Coordinates of C-alpha atoms and ligand atoms in Angstrom, one line a residue:
X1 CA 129.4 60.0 91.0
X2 CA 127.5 60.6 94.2
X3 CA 123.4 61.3 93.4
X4 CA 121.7 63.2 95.6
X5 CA 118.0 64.3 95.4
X6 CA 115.9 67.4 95.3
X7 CA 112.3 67.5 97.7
X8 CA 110.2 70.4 98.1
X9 CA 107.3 71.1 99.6
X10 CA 104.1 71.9 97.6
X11 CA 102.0 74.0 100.0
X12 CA 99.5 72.0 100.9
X13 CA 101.5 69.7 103.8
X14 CA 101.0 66.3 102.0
X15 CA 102.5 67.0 99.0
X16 CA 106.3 65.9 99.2
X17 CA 107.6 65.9 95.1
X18 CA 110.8 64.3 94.9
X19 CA 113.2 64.3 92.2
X20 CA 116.3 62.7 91.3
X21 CA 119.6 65.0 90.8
X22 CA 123.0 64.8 90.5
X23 CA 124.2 66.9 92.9
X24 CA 127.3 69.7 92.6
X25 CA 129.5 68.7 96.2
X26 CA 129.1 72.0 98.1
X27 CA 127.6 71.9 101.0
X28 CA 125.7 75.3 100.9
X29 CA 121.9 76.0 101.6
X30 CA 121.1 74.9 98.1
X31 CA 122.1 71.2 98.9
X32 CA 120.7 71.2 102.6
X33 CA 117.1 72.6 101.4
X34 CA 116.8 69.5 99.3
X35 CA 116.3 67.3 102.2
X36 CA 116.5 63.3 101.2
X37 CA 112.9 61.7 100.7
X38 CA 112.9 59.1 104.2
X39 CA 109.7 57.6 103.9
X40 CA 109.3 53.9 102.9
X41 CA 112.9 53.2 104.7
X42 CA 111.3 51.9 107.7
X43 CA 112.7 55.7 109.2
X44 CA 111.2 56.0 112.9
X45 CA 110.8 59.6 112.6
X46 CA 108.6 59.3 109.2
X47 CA 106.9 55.8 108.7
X48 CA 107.0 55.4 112.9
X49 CA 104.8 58.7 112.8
X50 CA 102.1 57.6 110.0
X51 CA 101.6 54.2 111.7
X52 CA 101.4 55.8 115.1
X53 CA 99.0 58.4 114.0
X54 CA 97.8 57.4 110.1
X55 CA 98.3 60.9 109.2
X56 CA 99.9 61.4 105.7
X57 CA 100.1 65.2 106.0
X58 CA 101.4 65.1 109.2
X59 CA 104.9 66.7 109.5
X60 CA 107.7 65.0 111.5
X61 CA 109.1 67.1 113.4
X62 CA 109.8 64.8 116.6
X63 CA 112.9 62.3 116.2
X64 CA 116.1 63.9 116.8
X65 CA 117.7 62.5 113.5
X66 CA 118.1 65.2 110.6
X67 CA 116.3 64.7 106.8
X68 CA 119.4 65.4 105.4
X69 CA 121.7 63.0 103.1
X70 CA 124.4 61.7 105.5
X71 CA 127.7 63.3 103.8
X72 CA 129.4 61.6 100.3
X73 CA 132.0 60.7 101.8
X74 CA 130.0 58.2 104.1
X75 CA 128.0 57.1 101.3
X76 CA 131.3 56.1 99.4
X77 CA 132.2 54.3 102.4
X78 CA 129.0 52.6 103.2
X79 CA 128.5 51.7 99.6
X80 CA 132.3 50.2 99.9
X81 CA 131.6 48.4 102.4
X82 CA 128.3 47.0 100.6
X83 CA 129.9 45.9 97.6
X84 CA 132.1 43.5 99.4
X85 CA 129.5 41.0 98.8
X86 CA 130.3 39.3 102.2
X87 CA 129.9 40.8 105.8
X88 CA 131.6 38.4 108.4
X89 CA 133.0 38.9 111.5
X90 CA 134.9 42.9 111.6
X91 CA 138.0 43.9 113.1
X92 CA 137.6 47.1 115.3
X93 CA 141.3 48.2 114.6
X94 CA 143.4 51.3 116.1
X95 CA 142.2 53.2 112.9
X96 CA 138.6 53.4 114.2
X97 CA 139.8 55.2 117.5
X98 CA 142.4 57.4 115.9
X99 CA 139.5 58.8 113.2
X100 CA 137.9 59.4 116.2
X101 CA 140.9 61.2 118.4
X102 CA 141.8 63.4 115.5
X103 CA 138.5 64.7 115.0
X104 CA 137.9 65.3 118.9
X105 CA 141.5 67.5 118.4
X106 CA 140.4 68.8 115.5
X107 CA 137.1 70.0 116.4
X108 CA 137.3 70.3 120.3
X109 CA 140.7 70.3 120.7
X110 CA 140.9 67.8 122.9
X111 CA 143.2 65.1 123.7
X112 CA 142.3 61.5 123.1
X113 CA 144.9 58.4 123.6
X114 CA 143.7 55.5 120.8
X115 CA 143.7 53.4 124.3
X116 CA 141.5 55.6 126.3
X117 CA 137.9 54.5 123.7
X118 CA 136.2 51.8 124.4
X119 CA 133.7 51.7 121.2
X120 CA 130.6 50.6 122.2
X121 CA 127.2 50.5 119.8
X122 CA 124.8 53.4 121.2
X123 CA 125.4 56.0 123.5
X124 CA 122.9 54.8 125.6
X125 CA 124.2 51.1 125.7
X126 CA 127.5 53.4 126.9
X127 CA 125.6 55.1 129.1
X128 CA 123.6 51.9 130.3
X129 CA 127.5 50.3 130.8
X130 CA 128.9 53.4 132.7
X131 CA 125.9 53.5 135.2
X132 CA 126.3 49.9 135.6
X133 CA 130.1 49.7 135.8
X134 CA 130.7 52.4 138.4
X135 CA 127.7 52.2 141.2
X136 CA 126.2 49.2 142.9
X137 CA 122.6 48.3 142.6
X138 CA 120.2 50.2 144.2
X139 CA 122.9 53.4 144.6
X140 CA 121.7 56.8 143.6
X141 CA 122.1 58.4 140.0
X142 CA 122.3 62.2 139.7
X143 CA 120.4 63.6 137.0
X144 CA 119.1 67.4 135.7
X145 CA 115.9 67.2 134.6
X146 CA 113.9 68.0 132.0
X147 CA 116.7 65.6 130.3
X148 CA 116.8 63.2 127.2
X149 CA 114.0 60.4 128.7
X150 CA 116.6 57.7 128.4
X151 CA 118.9 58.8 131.3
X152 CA 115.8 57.8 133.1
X153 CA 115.4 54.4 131.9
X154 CA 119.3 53.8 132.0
X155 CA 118.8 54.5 135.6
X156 CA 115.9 52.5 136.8
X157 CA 116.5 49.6 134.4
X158 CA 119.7 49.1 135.7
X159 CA 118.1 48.6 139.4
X160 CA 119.6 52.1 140.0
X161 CA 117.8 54.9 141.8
X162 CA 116.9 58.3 140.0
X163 CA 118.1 60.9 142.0
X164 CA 116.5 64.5 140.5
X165 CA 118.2 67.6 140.6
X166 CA 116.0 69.8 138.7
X167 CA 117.3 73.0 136.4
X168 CA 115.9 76.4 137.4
X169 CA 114.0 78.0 134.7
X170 CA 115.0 81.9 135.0
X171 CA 114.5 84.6 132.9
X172 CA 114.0 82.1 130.3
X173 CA 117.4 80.5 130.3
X174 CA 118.0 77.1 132.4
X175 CA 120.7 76.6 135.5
X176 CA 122.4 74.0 137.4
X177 CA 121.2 74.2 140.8
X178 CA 124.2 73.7 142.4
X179 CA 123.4 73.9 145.8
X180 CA 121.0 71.3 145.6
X181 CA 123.6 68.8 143.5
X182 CA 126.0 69.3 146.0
X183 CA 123.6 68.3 149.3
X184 CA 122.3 64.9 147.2
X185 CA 126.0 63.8 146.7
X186 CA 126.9 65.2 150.6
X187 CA 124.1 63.0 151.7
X188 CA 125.2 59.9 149.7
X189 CA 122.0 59.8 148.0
X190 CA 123.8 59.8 144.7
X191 CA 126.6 57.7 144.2
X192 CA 127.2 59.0 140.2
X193 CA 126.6 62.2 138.0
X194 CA 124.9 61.2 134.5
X195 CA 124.9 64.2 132.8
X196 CA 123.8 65.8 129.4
X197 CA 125.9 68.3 128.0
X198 CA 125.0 70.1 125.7
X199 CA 121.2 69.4 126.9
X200 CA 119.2 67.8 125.5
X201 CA 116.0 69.5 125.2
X202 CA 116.8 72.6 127.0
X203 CA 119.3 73.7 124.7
X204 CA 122.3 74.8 127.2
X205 CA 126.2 74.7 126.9
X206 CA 127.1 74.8 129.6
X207 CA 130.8 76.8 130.3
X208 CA 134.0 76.5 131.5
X209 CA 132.9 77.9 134.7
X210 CA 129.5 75.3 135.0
X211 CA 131.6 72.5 134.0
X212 CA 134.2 72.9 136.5
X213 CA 132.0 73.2 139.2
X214 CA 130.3 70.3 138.1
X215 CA 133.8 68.2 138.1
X216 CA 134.8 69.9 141.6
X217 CA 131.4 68.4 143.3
X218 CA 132.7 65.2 141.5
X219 CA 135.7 65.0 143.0
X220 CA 135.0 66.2 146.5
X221 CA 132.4 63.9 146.8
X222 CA 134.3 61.2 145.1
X223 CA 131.6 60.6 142.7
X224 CA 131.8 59.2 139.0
X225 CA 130.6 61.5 136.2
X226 CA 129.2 60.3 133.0
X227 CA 129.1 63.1 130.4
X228 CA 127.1 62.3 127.6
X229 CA 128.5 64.9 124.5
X230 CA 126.6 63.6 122.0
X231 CA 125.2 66.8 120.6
X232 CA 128.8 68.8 121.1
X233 CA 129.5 69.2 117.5
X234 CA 126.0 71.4 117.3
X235 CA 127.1 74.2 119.3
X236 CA 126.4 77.6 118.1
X237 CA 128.8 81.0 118.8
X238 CA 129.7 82.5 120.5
X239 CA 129.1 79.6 122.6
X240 CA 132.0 76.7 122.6
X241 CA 131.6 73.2 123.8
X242 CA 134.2 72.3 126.9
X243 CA 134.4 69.0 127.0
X244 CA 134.3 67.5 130.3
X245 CA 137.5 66.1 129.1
X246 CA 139.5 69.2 128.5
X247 CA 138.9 69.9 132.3
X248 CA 139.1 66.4 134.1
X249 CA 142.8 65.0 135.0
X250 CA 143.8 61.0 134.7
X251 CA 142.9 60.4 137.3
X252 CA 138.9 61.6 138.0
X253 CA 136.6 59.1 137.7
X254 CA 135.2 60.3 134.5
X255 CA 133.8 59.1 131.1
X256 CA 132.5 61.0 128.0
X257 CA 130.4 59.1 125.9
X258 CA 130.3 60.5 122.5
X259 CA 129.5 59.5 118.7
X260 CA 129.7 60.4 115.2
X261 CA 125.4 59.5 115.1
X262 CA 124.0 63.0 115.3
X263 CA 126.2 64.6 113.9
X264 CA 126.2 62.8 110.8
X265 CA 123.0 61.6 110.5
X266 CA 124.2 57.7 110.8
X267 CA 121.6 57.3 114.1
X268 CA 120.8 53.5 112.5
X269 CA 124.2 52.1 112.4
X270 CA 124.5 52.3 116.2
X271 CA 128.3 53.0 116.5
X272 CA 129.5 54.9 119.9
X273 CA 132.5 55.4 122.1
X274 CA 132.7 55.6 125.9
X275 CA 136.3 57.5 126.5
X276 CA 138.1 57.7 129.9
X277 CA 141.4 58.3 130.8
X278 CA 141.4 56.6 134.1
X279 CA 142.9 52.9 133.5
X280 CA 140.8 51.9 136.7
X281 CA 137.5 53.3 135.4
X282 CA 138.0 51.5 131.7
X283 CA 138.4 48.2 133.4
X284 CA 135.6 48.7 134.9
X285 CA 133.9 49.5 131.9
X286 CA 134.8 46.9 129.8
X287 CA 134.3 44.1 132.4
X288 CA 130.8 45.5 133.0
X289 CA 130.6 45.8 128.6
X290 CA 132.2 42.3 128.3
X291 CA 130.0 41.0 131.0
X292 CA 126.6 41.4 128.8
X293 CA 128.3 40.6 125.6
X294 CA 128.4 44.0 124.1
X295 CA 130.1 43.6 121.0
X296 CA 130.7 46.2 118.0
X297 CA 132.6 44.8 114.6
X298 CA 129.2 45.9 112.7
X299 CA 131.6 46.7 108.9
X300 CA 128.9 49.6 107.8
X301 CA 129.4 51.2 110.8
X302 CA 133.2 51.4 111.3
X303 CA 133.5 52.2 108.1
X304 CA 130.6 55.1 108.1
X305 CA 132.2 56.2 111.4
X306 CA 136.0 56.5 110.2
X307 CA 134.7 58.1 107.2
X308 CA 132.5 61.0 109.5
X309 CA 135.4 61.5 111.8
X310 CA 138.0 61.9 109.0
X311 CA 136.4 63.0 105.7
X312 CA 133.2 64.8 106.4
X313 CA 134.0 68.5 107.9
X314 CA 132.5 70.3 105.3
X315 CA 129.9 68.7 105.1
X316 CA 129.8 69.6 108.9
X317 CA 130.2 73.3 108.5
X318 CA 127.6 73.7 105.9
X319 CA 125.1 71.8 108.1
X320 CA 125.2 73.9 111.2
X321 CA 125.3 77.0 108.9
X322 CA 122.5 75.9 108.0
X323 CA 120.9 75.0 111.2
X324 CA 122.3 78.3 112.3
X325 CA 119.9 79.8 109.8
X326 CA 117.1 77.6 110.2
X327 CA 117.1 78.2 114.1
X328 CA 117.1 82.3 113.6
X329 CA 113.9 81.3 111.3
X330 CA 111.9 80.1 114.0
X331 CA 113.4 82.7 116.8
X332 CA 112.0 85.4 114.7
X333 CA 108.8 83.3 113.5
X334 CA 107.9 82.8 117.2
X335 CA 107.9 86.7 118.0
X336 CA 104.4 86.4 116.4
X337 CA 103.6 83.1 119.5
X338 CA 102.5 85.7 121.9
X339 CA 102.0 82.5 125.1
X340 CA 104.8 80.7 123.1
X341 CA 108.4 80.8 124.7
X342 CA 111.5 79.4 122.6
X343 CA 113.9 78.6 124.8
X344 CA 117.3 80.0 123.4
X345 CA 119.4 77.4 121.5
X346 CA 122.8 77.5 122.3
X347 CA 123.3 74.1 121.4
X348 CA 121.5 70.9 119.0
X349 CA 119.1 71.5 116.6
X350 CA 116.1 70.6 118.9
X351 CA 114.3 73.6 120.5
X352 CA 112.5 73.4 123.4
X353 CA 109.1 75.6 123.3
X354 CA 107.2 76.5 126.8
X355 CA 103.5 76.1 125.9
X356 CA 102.4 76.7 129.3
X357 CA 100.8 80.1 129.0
X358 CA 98.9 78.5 126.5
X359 CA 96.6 77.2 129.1
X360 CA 95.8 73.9 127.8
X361 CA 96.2 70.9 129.5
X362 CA 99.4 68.2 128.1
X363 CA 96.7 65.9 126.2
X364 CA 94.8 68.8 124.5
X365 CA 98.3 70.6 123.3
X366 CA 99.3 67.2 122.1
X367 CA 95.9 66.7 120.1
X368 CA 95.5 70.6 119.0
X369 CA 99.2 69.8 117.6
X370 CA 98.3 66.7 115.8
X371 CA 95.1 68.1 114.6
X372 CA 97.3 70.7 112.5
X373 CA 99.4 68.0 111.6
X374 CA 102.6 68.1 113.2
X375 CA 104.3 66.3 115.2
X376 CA 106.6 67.2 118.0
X377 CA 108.0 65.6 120.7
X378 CA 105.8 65.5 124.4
X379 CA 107.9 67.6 127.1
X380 CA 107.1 64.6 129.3
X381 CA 109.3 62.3 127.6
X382 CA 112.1 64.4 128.9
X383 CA 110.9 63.5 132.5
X384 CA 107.6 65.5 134.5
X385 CA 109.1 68.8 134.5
X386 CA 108.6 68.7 130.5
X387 CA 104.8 69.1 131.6
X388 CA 103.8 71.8 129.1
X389 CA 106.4 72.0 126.9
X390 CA 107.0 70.5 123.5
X391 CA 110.8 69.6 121.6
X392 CA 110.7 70.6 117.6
X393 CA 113.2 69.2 115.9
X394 CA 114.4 72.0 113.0
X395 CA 117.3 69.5 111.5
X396 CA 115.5 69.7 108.2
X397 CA 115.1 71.5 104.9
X398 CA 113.4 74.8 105.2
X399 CA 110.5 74.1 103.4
X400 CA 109.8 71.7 105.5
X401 CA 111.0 73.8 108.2
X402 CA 108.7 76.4 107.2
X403 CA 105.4 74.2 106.3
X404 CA 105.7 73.2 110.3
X405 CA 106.0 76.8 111.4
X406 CA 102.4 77.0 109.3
X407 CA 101.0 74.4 111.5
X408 CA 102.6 75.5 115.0
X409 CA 100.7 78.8 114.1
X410 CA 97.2 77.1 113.5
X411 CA 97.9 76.3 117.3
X412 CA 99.7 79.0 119.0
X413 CA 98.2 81.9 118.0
X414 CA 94.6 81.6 118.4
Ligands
PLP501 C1 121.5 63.3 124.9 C2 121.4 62.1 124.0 N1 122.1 60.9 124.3 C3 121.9 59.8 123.6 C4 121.1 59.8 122.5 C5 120.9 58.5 121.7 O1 122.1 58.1 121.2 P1 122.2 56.6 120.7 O2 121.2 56.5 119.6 O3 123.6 56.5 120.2 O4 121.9 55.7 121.8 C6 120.3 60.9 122.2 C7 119.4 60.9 121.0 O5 118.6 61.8 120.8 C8 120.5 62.1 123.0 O6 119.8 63.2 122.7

């Protein structure tokens, strides 16, 4: 019998009550507002926030991992995989990459060979692999910034160059700049495309129309493009995710990096996949993976991952329902944020609020924030162009949900 627990929030931000349940397996509101108590398992989003900041009533709110129970299913399968008793050296069979081709038909309707994954542990270990694998040091990496602060990192530590091609902010929705990509890859100062979609924090799916274009530049400039879809199963309608891969043919130099991690809430077990259908462009990847001595085999995570891409939609369903729900909370909410933009969120469950009207410098937003006891994510960890903007991640019950609103207000509308 699966257990699941019951949380909710006492008013005052530091009381957390937490009971033990047995929980009825429908994945309705009910079972999401009961959230999973996180602190005191060494969780980054929770016990990395009191040590950072020693704040006990503090809200997290940061992260981009969900306080939500991971689904049964993978439960049953992780706690399978525990009672073994022994944990030596995995097999990474054909079953792992066909759980993970029927859900990308299933789901995206998309067309994955078993022979076309590579499984790798993160996405950003992919993504670190892919940069590596298809440019030369010191060569030129496209990016869109404000992006997920890693692309930057996978960049530079690589002995890459960051090449920016900044969104345009209009009418409160963000845009490719097109024009601009195409003169940095006509110029040759940027020998790859590392790209976020959905976006990561700004929210954006981008359509069949954007992503063509995207893979046309790619291809007329004979450049590789690394798609990172982590966040495509979060996608909200009427928007629809296009996969880069519904679009590309064999033969373009391209790789999707994708994982069951966000969507399942299985972040820790560090199990990815880079996919390509290019022969040429997987050997490169897995000489560069081999090369470092990438491995994955790790038994908890296959197994958690098989289980997530075969077992878990309802779970799935009833999650972004929820988020659904919890996202039309805070649009309406933040009517009352009068120098507070939410950016729309077509996509993830991490909303990306312009503060800049606010009139407060980065380091006094942060600190008014913390002061009312939340904490969000810095727009500058999403690169400089996240100067004056915060990321709030809503994957979590709504009371907590709604306690955080409380605080944002003590902020935002004084
Ligand atoms: C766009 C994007 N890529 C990658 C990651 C991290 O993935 P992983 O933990 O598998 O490296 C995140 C996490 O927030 C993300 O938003």
């Amino acid at each position: 019998m699966y257990t699941a627990a019951a949380w909710t929030h006492n008013e005052s931000a530091s009381e957390y009550i937490w009971k033990g349940m047995n929980h009825m397996e429908t994945f309705d509101a009910a079972y999401f507002d009961r959230g999973i108590e996180r602190r005191g398992t060494n969780a980054v989003k929770w016990d990395g926030m009191y040590r950072q900041h020693g704040d006990k009533d503090m809200i997290p709110m940061w992260v981009a991992d969900m306080d939500f129970p991971s689904p049964p299913a993978i439960q049953a399968a992780v706690a399978r995989v525990a009672a073994q008793g022994t944990w030596g050296y995995t097999l990474v069979t054909e079953e792992d990459a066909k759980a993970l081709c029927g859900f990308w038909k299933r789901r995206h309707n998309v067309e994955i060979e078993t022979d076309q994954v590579l499984m790798s542990p993160c996405v950003v270990t992919g993504m670190r692999i892919s940069v590596q694998a298809l440019t030369m040091p010191g060569d030129g990496v496209l990016i869109n910034p404000p992006v997920y602060g890693p692309f930057y990192q996978a960049v530079r530590e690589s002995g890459r160059q960051v090449i920016e091609s900044p969104m345009i902010l209009e009418e409160g929705r963000y845009h490719l700049n097109f024009t601009d990509m195409e003169e940095k890859l006509a110029s040759h100062a940027a020998s790859a495309i590392l790209f976020c979609s959905p976006h990561n924090p700004c929210g954006r799916v981008w359509t069949e129309a954007e992503m063509s274009e995207l893979l046309a530049l790619s291809r007329k400039y004979g450049t590789p493009l690394i798609c990172d879809e982590i966040h495509a199963e979060f996608v909200y309608a009427p928007a629809r995710h296009v996969s880069i891969l519904e679009l590309a043919d064999p033969m373009d130099a391209v790789v999707m990096l994708c994982a069951a991690s966000k969507t399942f809430n299985v972040a820790g077990l560090q199990q990815s996949a880079m996919v390509s259908r290019n022969p040429q462009i997987r050997r490169r990847l897995a000489t560069c993976r081999d090369r470092a001595g990438v491995v994955t085999g790790n038994p908890f995570s296959l197994a958690a991952t098989r289980a997530a891409y075969t077992d878990c939609d309802a779970w799935l369903d009833g999650l972004l329902q929820y988020l659904v729900e919890n996202k039309d909370i805070v649009m309406e909410h933040a009517r009352s944020w009068k120098q507070v933009r939410v950016l729309p969120l077509e996509a993830t469950y991490l909303m990306w609020l312009d503060c800049r009207e606010l009139g407060l410098s980065q380091e006094e937003l942060l600190k008014a924030l913390l002061d009312a006891h939340i904490c969000v994510n810095d727009g500058r960890f999403f690169g400089p162009l996240g100067e004056g903007f915060v990321r709030l991640n809503i994957g979590c019950p709504r009371a907590q949900l709604r306690a955080a609103l409380a605080c944002l207000d003590k902020v935002f509308c004084r």
